[in-house]
Structures are given as structure tokens and as C-alpha cells.
Tab-separated table of C-alpha atoms in Angstrom:
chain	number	residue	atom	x	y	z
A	1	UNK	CA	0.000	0.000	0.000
A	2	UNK	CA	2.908	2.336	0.786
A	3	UNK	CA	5.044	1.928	-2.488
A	4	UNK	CA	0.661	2.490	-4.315
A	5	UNK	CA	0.801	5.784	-2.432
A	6	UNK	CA	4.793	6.489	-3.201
A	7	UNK	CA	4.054	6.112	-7.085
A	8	UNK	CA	0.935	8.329	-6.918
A	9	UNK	CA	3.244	11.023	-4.981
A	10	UNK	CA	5.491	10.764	-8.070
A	11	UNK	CA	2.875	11.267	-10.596
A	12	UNK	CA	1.221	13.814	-8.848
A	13	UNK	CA	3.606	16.433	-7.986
A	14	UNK	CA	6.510	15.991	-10.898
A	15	UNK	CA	8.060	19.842	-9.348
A	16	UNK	CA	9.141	19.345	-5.950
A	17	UNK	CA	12.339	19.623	-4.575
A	18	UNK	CA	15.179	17.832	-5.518
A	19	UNK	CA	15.455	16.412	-1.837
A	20	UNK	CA	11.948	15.258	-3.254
A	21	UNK	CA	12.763	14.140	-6.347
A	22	UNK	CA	14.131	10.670	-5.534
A	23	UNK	CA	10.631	9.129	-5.557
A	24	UNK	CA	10.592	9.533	-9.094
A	25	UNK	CA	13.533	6.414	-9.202
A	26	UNK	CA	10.760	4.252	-7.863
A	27	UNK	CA	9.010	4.222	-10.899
A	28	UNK	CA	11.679	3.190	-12.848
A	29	UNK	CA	12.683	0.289	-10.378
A	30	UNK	CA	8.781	-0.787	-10.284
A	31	UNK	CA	8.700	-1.143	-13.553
A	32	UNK	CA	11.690	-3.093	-13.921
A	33	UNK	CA	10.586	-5.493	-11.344
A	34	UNK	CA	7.215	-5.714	-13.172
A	35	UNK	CA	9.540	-6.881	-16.334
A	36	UNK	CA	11.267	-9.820	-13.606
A	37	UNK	CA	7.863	-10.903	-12.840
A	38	UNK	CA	6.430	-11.119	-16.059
A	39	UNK	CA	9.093	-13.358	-17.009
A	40	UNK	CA	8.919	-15.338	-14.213
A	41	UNK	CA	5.532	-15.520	-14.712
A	42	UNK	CA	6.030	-17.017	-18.313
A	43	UNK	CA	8.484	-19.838	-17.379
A	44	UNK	CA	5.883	-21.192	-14.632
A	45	UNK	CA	3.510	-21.224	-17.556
A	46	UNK	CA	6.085	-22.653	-19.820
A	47	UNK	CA	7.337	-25.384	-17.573
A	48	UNK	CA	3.739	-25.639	-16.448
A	49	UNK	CA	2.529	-26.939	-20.106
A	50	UNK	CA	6.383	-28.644	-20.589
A	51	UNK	CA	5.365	-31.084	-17.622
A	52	UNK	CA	1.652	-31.321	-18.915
A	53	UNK	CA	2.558	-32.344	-22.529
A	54	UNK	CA	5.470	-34.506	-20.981
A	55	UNK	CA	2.709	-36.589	-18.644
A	56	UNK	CA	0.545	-36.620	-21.575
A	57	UNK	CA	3.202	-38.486	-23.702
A	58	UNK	CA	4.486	-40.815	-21.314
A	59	UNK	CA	0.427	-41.879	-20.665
A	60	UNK	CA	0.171	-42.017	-24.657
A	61	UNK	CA	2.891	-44.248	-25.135
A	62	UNK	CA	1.968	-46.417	-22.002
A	63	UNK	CA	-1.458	-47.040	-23.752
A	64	UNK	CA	0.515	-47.570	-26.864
A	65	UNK	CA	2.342	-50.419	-25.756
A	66	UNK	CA	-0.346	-51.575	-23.494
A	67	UNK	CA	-2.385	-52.050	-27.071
A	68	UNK	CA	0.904	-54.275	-28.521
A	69	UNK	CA	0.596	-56.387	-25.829
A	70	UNK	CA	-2.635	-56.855	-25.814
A	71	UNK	CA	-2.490	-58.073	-29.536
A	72	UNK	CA	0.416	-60.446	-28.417
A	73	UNK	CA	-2.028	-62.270	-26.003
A	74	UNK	CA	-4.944	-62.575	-28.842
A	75	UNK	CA	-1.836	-64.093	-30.632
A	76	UNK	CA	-0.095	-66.392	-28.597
A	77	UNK	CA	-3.668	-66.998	-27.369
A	78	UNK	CA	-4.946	-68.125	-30.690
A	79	UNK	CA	-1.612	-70.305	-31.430
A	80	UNK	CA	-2.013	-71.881	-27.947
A	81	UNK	CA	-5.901	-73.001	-28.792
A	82	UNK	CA	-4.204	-74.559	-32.042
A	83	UNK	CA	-1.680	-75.969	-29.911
A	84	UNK	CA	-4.048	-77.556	-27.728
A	85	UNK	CA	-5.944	-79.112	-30.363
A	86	UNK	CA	-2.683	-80.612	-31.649
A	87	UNK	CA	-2.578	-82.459	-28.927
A	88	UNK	CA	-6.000	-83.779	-28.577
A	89	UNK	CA	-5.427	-85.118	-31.861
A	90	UNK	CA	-3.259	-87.451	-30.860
A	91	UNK	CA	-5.467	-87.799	-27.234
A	92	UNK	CA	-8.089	-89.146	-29.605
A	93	UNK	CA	-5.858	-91.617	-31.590
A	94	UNK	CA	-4.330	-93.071	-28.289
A	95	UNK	CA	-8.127	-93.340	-27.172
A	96	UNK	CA	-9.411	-94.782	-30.742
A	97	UNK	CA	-6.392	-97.262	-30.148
A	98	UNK	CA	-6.438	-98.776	-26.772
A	99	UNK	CA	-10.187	-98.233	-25.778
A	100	UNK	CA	-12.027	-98.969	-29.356
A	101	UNK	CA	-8.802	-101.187	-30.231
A	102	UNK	CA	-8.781	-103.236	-26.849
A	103	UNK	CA	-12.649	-103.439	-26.205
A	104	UNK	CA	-13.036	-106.592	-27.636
A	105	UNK	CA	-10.625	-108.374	-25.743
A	106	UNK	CA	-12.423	-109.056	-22.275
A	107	UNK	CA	-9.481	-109.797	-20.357
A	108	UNK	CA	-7.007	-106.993	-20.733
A	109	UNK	CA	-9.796	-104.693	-22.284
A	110	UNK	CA	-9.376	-100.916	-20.250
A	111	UNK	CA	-12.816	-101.113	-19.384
A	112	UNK	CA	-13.430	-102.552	-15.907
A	113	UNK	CA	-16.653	-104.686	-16.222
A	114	UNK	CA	-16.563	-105.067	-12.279
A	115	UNK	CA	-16.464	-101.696	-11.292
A	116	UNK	CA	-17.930	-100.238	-14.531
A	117	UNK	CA	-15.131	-97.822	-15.087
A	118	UNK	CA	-12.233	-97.359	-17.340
A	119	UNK	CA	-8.662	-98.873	-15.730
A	120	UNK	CA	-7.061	-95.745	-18.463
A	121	UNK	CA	-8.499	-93.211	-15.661
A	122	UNK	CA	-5.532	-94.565	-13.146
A	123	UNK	CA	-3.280	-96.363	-15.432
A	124	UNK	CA	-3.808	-99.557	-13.773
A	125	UNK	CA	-2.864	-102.945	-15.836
A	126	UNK	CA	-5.734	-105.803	-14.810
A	127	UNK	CA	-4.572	-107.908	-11.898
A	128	UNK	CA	-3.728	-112.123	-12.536
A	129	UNK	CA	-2.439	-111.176	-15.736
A	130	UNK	CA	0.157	-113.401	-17.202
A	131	UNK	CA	3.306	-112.177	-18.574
A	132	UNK	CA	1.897	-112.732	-22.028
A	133	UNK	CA	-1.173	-110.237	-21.074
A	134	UNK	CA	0.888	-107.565	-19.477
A	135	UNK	CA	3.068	-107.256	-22.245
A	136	UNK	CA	-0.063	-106.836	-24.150
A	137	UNK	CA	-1.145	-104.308	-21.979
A	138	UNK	CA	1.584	-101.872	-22.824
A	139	UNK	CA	1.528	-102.630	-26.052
A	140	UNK	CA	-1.653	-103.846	-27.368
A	141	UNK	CA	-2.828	-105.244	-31.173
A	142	UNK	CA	-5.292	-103.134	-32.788
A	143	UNK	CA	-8.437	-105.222	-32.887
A	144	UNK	CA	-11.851	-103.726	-33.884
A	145	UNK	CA	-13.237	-107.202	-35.459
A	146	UNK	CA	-16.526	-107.148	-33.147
A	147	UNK	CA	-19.846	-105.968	-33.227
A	148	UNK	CA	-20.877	-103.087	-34.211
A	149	UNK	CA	-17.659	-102.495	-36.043
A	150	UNK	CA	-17.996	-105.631	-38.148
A	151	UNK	CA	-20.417	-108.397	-39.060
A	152	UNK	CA	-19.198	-110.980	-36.769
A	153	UNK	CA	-21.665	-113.528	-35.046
A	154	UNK	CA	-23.358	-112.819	-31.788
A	155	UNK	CA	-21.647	-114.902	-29.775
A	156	UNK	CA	-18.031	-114.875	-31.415
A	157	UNK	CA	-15.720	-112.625	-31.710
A	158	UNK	CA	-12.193	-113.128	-32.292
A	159	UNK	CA	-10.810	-110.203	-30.459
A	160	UNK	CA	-12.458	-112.025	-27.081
A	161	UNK	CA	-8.913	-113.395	-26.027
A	162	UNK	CA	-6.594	-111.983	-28.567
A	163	UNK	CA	-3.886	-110.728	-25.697
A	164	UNK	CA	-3.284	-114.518	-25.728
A	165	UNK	CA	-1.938	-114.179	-29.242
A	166	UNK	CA	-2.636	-118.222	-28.818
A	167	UNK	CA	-2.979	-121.160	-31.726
A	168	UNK	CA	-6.567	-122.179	-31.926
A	169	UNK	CA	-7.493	-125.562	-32.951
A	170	UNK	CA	-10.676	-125.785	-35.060
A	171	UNK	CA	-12.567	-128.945	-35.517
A	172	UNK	CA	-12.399	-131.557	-38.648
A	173	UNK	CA	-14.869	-132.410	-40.580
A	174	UNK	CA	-15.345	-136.703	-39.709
A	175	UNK	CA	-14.958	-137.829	-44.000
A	176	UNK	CA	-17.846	-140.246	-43.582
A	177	UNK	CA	-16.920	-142.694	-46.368
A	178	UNK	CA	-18.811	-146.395	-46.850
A	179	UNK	CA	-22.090	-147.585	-46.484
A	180	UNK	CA	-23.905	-148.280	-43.067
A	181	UNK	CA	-27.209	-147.013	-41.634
A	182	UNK	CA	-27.329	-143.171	-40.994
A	183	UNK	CA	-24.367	-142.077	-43.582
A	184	UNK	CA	-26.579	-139.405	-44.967
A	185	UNK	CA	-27.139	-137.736	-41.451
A	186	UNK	CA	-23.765	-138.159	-41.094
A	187	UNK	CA	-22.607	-136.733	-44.568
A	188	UNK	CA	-25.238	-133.703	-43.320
A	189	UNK	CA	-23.159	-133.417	-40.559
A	190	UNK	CA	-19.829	-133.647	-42.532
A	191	UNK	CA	-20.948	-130.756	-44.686
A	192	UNK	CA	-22.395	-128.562	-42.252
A	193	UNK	CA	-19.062	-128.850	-40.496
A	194	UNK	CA	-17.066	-128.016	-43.908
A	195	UNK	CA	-19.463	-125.352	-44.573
A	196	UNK	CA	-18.983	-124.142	-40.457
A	197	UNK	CA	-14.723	-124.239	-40.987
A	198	UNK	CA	-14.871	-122.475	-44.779
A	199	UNK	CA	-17.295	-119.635	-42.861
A	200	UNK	CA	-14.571	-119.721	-39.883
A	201	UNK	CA	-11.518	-119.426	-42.219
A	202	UNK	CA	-13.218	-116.288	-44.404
A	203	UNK	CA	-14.041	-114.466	-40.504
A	204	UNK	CA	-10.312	-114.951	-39.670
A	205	UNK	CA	-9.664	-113.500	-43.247
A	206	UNK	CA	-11.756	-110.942	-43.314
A	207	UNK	CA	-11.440	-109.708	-39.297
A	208	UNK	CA	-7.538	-109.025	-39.914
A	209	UNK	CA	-8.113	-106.800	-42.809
A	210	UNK	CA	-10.713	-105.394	-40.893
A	211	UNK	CA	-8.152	-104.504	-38.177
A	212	UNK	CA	-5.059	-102.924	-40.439
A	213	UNK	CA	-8.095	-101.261	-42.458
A	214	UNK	CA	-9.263	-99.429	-39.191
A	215	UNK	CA	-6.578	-98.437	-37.413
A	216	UNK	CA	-4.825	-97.161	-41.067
A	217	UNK	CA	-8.000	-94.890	-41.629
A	218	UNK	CA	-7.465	-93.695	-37.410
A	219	UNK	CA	-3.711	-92.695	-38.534
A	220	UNK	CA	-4.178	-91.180	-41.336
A	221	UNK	CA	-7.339	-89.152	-40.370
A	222	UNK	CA	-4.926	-88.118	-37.647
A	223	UNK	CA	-2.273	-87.111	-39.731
A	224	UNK	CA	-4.625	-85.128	-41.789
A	225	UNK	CA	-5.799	-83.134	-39.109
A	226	UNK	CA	-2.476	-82.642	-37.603
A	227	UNK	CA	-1.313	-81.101	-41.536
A	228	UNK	CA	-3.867	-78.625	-41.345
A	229	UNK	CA	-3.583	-77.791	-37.738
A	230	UNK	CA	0.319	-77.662	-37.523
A	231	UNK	CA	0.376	-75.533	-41.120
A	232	UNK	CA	-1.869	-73.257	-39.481
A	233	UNK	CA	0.517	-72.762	-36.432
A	234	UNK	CA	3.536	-72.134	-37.851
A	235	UNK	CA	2.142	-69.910	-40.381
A	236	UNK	CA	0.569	-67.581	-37.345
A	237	UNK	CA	4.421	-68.397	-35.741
A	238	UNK	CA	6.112	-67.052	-38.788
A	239	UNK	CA	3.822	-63.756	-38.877
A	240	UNK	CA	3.837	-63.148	-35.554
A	241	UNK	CA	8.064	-63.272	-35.245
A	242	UNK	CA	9.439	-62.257	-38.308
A	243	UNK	CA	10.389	-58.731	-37.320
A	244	UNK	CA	11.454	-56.747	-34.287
A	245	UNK	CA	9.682	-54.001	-35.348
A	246	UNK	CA	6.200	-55.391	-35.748
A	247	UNK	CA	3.827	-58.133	-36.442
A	248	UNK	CA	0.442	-59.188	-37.722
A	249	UNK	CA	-2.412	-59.502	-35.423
A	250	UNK	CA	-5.060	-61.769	-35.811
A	251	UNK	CA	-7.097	-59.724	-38.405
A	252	UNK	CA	-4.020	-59.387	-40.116
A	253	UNK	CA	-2.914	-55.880	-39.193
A	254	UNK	CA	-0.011	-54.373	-38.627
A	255	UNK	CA	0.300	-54.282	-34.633
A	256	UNK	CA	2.885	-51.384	-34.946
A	257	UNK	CA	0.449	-49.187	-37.038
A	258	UNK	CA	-2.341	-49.933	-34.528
A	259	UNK	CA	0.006	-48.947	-31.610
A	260	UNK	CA	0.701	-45.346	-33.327
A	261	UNK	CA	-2.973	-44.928	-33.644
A	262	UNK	CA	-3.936	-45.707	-30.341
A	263	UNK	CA	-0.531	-43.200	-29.012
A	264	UNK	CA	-1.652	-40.133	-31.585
A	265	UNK	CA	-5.425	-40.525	-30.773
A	266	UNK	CA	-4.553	-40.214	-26.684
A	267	UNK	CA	-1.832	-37.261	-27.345
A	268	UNK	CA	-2.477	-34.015	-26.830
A	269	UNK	CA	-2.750	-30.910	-29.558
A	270	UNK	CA	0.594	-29.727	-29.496
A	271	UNK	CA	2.103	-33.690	-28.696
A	272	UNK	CA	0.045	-34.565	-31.878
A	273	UNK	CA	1.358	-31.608	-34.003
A	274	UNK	CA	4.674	-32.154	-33.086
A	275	UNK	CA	5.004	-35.765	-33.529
A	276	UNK	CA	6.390	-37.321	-36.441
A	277	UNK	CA	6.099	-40.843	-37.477
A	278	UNK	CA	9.597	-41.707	-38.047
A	279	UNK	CA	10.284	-40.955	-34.192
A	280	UNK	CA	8.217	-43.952	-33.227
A	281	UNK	CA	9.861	-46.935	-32.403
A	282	UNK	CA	7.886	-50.157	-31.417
A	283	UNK	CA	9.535	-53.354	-30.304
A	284	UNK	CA	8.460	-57.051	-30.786
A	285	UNK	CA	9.949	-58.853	-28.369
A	286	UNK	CA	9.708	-62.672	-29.857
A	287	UNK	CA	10.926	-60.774	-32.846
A	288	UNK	CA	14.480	-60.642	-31.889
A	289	UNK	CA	16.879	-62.523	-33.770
A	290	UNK	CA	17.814	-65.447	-31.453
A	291	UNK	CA	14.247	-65.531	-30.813
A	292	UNK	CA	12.611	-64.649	-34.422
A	293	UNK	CA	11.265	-66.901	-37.529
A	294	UNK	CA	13.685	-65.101	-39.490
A	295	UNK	CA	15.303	-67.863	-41.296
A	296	UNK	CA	13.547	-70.565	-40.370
A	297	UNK	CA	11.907	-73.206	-42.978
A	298	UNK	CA	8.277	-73.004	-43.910
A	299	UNK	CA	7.729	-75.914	-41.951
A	300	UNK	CA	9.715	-75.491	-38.971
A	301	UNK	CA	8.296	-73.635	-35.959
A	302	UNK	CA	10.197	-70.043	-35.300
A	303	UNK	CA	12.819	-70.269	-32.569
A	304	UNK	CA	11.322	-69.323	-29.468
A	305	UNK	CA	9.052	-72.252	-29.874
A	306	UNK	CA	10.172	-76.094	-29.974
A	307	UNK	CA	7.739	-79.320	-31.440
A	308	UNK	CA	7.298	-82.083	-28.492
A	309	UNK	CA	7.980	-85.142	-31.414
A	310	UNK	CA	7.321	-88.747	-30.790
A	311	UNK	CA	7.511	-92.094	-32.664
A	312	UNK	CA	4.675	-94.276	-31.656
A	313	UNK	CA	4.516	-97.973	-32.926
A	314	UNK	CA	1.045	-99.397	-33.556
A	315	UNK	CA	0.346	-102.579	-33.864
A	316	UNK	CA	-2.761	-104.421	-35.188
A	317	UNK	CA	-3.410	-108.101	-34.770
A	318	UNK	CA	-3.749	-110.702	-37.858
A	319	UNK	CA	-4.735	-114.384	-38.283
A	320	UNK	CA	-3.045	-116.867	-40.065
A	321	UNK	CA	-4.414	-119.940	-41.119
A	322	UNK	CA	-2.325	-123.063	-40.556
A	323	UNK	CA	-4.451	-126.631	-41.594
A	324	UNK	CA	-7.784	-126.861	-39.032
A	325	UNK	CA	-5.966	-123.845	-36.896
A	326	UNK	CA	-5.652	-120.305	-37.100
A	327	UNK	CA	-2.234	-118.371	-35.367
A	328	UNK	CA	-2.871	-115.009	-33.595
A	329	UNK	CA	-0.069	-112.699	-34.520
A	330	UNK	CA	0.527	-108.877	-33.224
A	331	UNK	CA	1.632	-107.007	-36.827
A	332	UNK	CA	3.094	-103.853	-37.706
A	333	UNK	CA	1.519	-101.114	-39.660
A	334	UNK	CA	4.423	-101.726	-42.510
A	335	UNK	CA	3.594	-105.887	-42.761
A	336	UNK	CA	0.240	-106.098	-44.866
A	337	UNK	CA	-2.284	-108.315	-43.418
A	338	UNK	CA	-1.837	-112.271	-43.967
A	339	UNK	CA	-4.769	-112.964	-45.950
A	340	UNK	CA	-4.410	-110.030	-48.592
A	341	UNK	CA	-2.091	-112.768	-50.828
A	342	UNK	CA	-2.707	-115.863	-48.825
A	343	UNK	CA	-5.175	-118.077	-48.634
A	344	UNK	CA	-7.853	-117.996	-47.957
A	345	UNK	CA	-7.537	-114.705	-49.637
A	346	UNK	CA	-9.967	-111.336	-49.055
A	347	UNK	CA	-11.826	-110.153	-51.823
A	348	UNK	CA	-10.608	-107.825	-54.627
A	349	UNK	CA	-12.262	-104.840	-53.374
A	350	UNK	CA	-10.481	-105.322	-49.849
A	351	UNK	CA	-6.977	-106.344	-51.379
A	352	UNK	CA	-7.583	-102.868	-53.418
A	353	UNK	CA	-8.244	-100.789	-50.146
A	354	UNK	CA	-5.908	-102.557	-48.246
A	355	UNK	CA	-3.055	-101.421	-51.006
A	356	UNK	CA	-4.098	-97.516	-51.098
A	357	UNK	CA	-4.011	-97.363	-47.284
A	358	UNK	CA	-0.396	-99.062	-47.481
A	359	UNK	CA	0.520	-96.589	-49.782
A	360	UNK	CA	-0.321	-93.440	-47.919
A	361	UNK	CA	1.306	-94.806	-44.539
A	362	UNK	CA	4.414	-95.689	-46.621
A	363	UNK	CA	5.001	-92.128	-46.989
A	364	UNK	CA	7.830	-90.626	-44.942
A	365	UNK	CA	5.993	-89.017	-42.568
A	366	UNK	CA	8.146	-89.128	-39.962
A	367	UNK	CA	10.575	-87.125	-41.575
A	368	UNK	CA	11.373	-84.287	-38.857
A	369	UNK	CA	10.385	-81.036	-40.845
A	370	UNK	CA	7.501	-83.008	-42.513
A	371	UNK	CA	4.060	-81.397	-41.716
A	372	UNK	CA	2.342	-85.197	-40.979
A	373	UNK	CA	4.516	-86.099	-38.434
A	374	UNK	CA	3.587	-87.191	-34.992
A	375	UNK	CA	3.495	-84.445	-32.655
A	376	UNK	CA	1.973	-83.527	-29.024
A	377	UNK	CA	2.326	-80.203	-30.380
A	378	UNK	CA	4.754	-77.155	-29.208
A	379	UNK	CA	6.378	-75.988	-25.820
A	380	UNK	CA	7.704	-71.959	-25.763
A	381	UNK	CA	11.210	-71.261	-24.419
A	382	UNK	CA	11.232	-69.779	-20.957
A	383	UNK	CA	13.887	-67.233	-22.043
A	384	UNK	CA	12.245	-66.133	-25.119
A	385	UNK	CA	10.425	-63.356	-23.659
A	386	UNK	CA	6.773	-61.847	-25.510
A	387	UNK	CA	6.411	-58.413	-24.503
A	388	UNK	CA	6.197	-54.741	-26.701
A	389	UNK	CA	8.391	-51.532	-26.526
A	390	UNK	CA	7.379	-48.192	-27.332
A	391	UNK	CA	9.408	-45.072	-27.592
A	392	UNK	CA	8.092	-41.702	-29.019
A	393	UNK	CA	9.906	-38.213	-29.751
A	394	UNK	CA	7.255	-34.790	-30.006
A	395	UNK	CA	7.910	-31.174	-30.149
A	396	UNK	CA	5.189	-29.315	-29.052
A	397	UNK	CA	4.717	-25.698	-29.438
A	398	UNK	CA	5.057	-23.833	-26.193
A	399	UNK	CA	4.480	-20.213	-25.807
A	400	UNK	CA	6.555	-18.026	-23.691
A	401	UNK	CA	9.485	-20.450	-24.804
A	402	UNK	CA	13.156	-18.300	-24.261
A	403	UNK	CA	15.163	-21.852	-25.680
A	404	UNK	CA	12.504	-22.594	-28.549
A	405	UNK	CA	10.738	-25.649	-28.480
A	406	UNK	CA	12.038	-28.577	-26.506
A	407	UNK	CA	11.684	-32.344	-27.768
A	408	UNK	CA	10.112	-35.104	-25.150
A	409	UNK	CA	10.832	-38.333	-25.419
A	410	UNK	CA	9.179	-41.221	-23.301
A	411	UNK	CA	9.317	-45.011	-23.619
A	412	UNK	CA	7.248	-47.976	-22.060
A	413	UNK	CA	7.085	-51.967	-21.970
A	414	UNK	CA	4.426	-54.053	-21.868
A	415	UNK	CA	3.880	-57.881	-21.077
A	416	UNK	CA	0.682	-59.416	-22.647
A	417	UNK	CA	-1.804	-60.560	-19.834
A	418	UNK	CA	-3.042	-64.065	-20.671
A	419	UNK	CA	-1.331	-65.322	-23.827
A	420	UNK	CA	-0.243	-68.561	-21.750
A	421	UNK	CA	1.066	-70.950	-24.959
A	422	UNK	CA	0.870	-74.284	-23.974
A	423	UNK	CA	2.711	-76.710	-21.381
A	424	UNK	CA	6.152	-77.566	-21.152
A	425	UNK	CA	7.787	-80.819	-21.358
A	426	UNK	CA	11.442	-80.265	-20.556
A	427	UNK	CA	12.586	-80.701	-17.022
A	428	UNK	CA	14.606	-77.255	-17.292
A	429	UNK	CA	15.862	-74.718	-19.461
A	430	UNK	CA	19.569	-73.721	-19.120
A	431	UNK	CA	20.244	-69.786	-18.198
A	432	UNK	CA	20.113	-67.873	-21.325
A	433	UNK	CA	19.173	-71.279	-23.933
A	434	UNK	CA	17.424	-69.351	-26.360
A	435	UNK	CA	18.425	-71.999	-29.007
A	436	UNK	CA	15.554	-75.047	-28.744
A	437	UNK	CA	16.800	-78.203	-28.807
């Protein structure tokens, strides 16, 4: 109040003394301070809007990468549904094998008639087993030859006891020969009993066909499924690590261009002006070289993933006739059955089937970058880590700037939430073993 009434002193009487006159220096030192204030006024208004537009960023880009990751989990989300279905493929083979396979066998069958469950549920083998059967339990013979799967009689089937992979001895026919009372009930009986053994021999035939036919159609269905699903996988593998600088979502777009999007949509005026496009940087994390597709085989997965392989054997079981007996014998998938060239032989049509299934399963499937090989489908490595980095550089026009305008810069990682790929099957990963194995 005293320097107000000073300056109005000043202004008021401009002839006093000179004694007087030093109030007039006042006004001159007022209105420099008024110049100090001013411009300290303007730098609390420029830093002011500098830390506004520099919160602004760092929020932008934080959303930015939060939208990268978020397209990594649909991703490795999608791949690990795929992955999962790989390997109920081959859960429904191994079922189709030792439950539909094994059901006909009533000793060493997995189904406990008892206690009306299935032994599979705790992996236990039937008790008073012989060696013979055990064996057979771990590794069974493929044998579908019963009702409904074929045209067997009611009450015969000759997958009942086939874990005893036994000879059985059929009856002969008596040869009634001469002339006595009753010879033509007995020659009835002789030919009903040829007529019995020739319908006995063409079941034996026919059931081991049956068998390799089966389980060859249950293999190759499988391997069918597993080409398309495993093409599908390591196609969304290649696209979603071939470059550290982006990848394809599920739709197919560019992750990095949605992740500048979402960061110039959230930015302020002057962040938005001031940004240019070539001062975004985005990271893909499982696009890094050690961890990348980048030179990896269309039908190899990229290297931060690794294929659980396996080598099953399947066997199916055939009959061989041998005089008035038949031999049970446990075959492999790559010895035809007995009866396709043998006598009794199977019909034409059969021999034909049999033949085009033989040829498909003599294809090197097993071959290890071959798309139909047996899989339970893919494990990630540990130290291949998915996450997204996002860096951004703006100039935003500030008034009251003395230095010009300054450039922010602000950067942020993100981790997809979710995006769990699928289970793991080593017992450890080494420190730092990017390289699968």
C-alpha cells in the first residue's frame, strides 16, 4: 500500500524539490521489477505446459504399448488353442487305439466290467495277468473285429482273447466214407461242419483286414488333421516373429500401425502436431533374432518355440491260417495283413483298399520337418520373452518459450496378460538357452 501511495506522490507532484525528487527512481525500479515478474511468470507457464505435454506423452505411449501387448495375447492366445488341439489329436488316436482297439478283448480290455469304469483313468494294468497279457497291456494289437464295427456272429468274436496271441485248434470235418445205416445224417453233418470251418476261415480272413483297415484310416485321419492344424501354427508363428519391429495380429494388421494410432489418438494438440512418425519406435519382443522366424523353414516352428515329437509304434493283430488252426499274430503297420495274398484270400475290393491305405502310410511321414509327423504339439522357451516396446519423440509448441521448443521423449514396456502358450515338457531350461533343442 505504501510503495501504491509512493508512485501516486510521483505522478502527482513531478516539481518538488530535488530532496523530493528521488521518488521519481521508484518508478523506474517498479517497472523493472514488473519486467522480472512477467518473465517469471512465463516460465511457470512454460514449464507448467512442458510437464503437462510430458505426462501426456508418457500416458500415450503407455497405452501404446499396453495395445501391442494386448495383440500379443490374442496371438499367442490363438496359437495356444491350435496348440491344444494338436494335442487332442493325438489324445483321440491313443483313445481310438487302446479303448475302441482293446474293447473286444475281455481280459485286458481298459474297461473294468466289475467296477464299470475305465482302468485308463488310473493307469492300472488288470490284476492275474500273465506275462503274455501284461506285455499286451503296454503294447496292445489293434483289434476292432466285433460288433458293431464288423459283421461278426453274436456270440463270437475273435478279439475275445486276442492278448493270448494263442494257436486255436478248429474242428475236422469226420470224411464219412462207406455204407452203413445213418451215412446221410452223417454226410449232413460232414458238410455242415465243412461249410462251419470255410465260414470260420473267411471271418479270420476278413477280421484281420478289418483290423489294419481301421486303425490305417485312425492314422491317417490323424495325420490329416495334424497337416492342417500344424500348417496353421507355424504360419501364425512365422507372422507373428518375423520382425522386431512389428507383427500381424489376428485380423491381419499391422500391430505397430495400430500402436501409433492408439498413441496419436490419446496425445495431446501440441504432442500430436509435433510428432512425427519416423520418431516412433515399437519393439516385438519374440521378434528378436535369437528368438525370431527369421530364417527358419516353412515348416519349422520359429525359434522361441520347440515341437514335443514322438515315434509311436502301432500294432494291429492278424490271423493266419495253418491246416484246421488259425495263429494269432501282433503285426506292424508296414507288414500287410496275412490274408491279402494268402489263402484264404480277401476279396478284390479289400486287397484294393488294403493297397491304397499301405501306400499313404508308406510315406515318410516321420521325416522331422515333414508337416504329418507325430506331434503332441509345441512348448515356448522360458527365455524367449513376448512383450512390446514403445518409444516416441514430439515437439510441441510452447508459448513463452526463451530456448525454442524442446523435444520429449518417453518409452514404455508391456507384457501381454493371458497369452499362456501351452505346457512344457522339458525338465529345465539352461540360463540364457534361447536356441531349442
Amino acid at each position: 500500500m505504501k510503495l501504491f501511495q509512493i508512485i501516486l506522490r510521483c505522478f502527482r507532484y513531478p516539481n518538488r524539490s530535488p530532496g523530493s525528487a528521488q521518488l521519481g527512481q521508484m518508478a523506474i525500479f517498479v517497472a523493472l521489477i514488473f519486467q522480472v515478474l512477467f518473465v517469471l511468470f512465463a516460465m511457470v507457464v512454460n514449464v507448467g505446459l512442458l510437464v503437462h505435454h510430458k505426462i501426456n506423452l508418457q500416458n500415450s505411449v503407455d497405452l501404446a504399448a499396453y495395445y501391442g501387448a494386448m495383440k500379443q495375447a490374442e496371438m499367442l492366445n490363438t496359437m495356444a488353442h491350435v496348440n491344444y488341439q494338436l494335442r487332442q489329436s493325438w489324445k483321440l488316436l491313443v483313445w481310438r487305439y487302446r479303448v475302441i482297439g482293446m474293447s473286444g478283448d475281455t481280459v485286458v480290455n481298459p474297461y473294468d466290467w466289475g467296477n464299470q469304469s475305465f482302468r485308463v483313468e488310473t493307469d492300472e494294468v488288470p490284476g492275474g495277468l500273465s506275462v503274455n497279457n501284461q506285455q499286451y497291456y503296454d503294447l496292445p494289437a489293434f483289434c476292432i473285429g466285433y460288433l458293431p464295427f464288423a459283421e461278426t456272429p453274436k456270440n463270437q468274436s475273435l478279439c475275445k482273447t486276442i492278448s493270448n496271441l494263442a494257436r486255436t485248434e478248429l474242428f475236422k470235418p469226420p470224411g464219412v466214407s462207406g455204407i452203413f445205416p445213418g451215412i446221410e445224417i452223417l454226410k449232413q453233418l460232414d458238410d455242415r461242419i465243412s461249410q462251419a470251418l470255410d465260414k470260420a476261415f473267411d471271418s479270420v480272413s476278413y477280421v484281420g483286414a478289418v483290423n489294419y483297415m481301421k486303425l490305417a484310416d485312425f492314422i491317417i485321419s490323424y495325420k490329416l488333421d495334424v497337416h492342417v492344424r500344424k500348417s496353421l501354427l507355424l504360419r501364425l508363428m512365422k507372422k507373428f516373429s518375423e520382425s522386431d519391429t512389428d507383427f500381424f495380429d489376428i485380423d491381419g494388421e499391422s500391430s505397430r500401425q495400430g500402436a501409433f494410432k492408439t498413441l496419436q489418438k490419446n496425445l495431446t494438440g501440441p504432442n500430436k502436431d509435433g510428432l512425427k512418425e519416423a520418431d516412433f519406435q515399437y519393439l516385438n519382443g519374440l521378434g528378436i533374432e535369437a528368438c525370431s522366424s527369421r530364417g527358419v523353414g516353412d515348416t519349422e516352428p520359429a525359434k522361441w518355440a520347440k515341437e514335443i515329437k514322438i515315434a509311436p509304434v502301432f500294432r494291429y493283430s492278424d490271423f493266419q491260417v495253418d491246416g484246421n488252426a488259425f495263429e494269432t499274430k501282433a503285426q506292424t503297420m508296414d507288414v500287410l495283413p496275412f490274408h491279402t495274398s494268402n489263402a484264404p484270400p480277401v476279396s478284390a475290393d479289400v486287397q484294393q483298399q488294403i493297397q491304397s491305405r499301405s501306400q499313404v502310410l508308406a510315406i515318410d511321414f516321420d521325416d522331422a520337418n515333414f508337416l504329418f509327423a507325430f506331434t503332441l504339439g509345441f512348448e515356448k522357451n522360458p527365455w524367449c520373452m513376448a512383450y512390446v516396446g514403445v518409444s516416441a519423440k514430439t515437439t510441441p509448441a510452447i508459448p513463452f518459450s526463451p530456448f525454442g521448443n524442446i523435444t520429449l521423449e518417453a518409452r514404455a514396456f508391456a507384457k501381454p496378460f493371458g497369452g499362456r502358450f501351452g505346457p512344457w515338457y522339458r525338465d529345465q531350461w539352461g540360463p540364457g538357452d534361447v536356441e531349442t533343442k
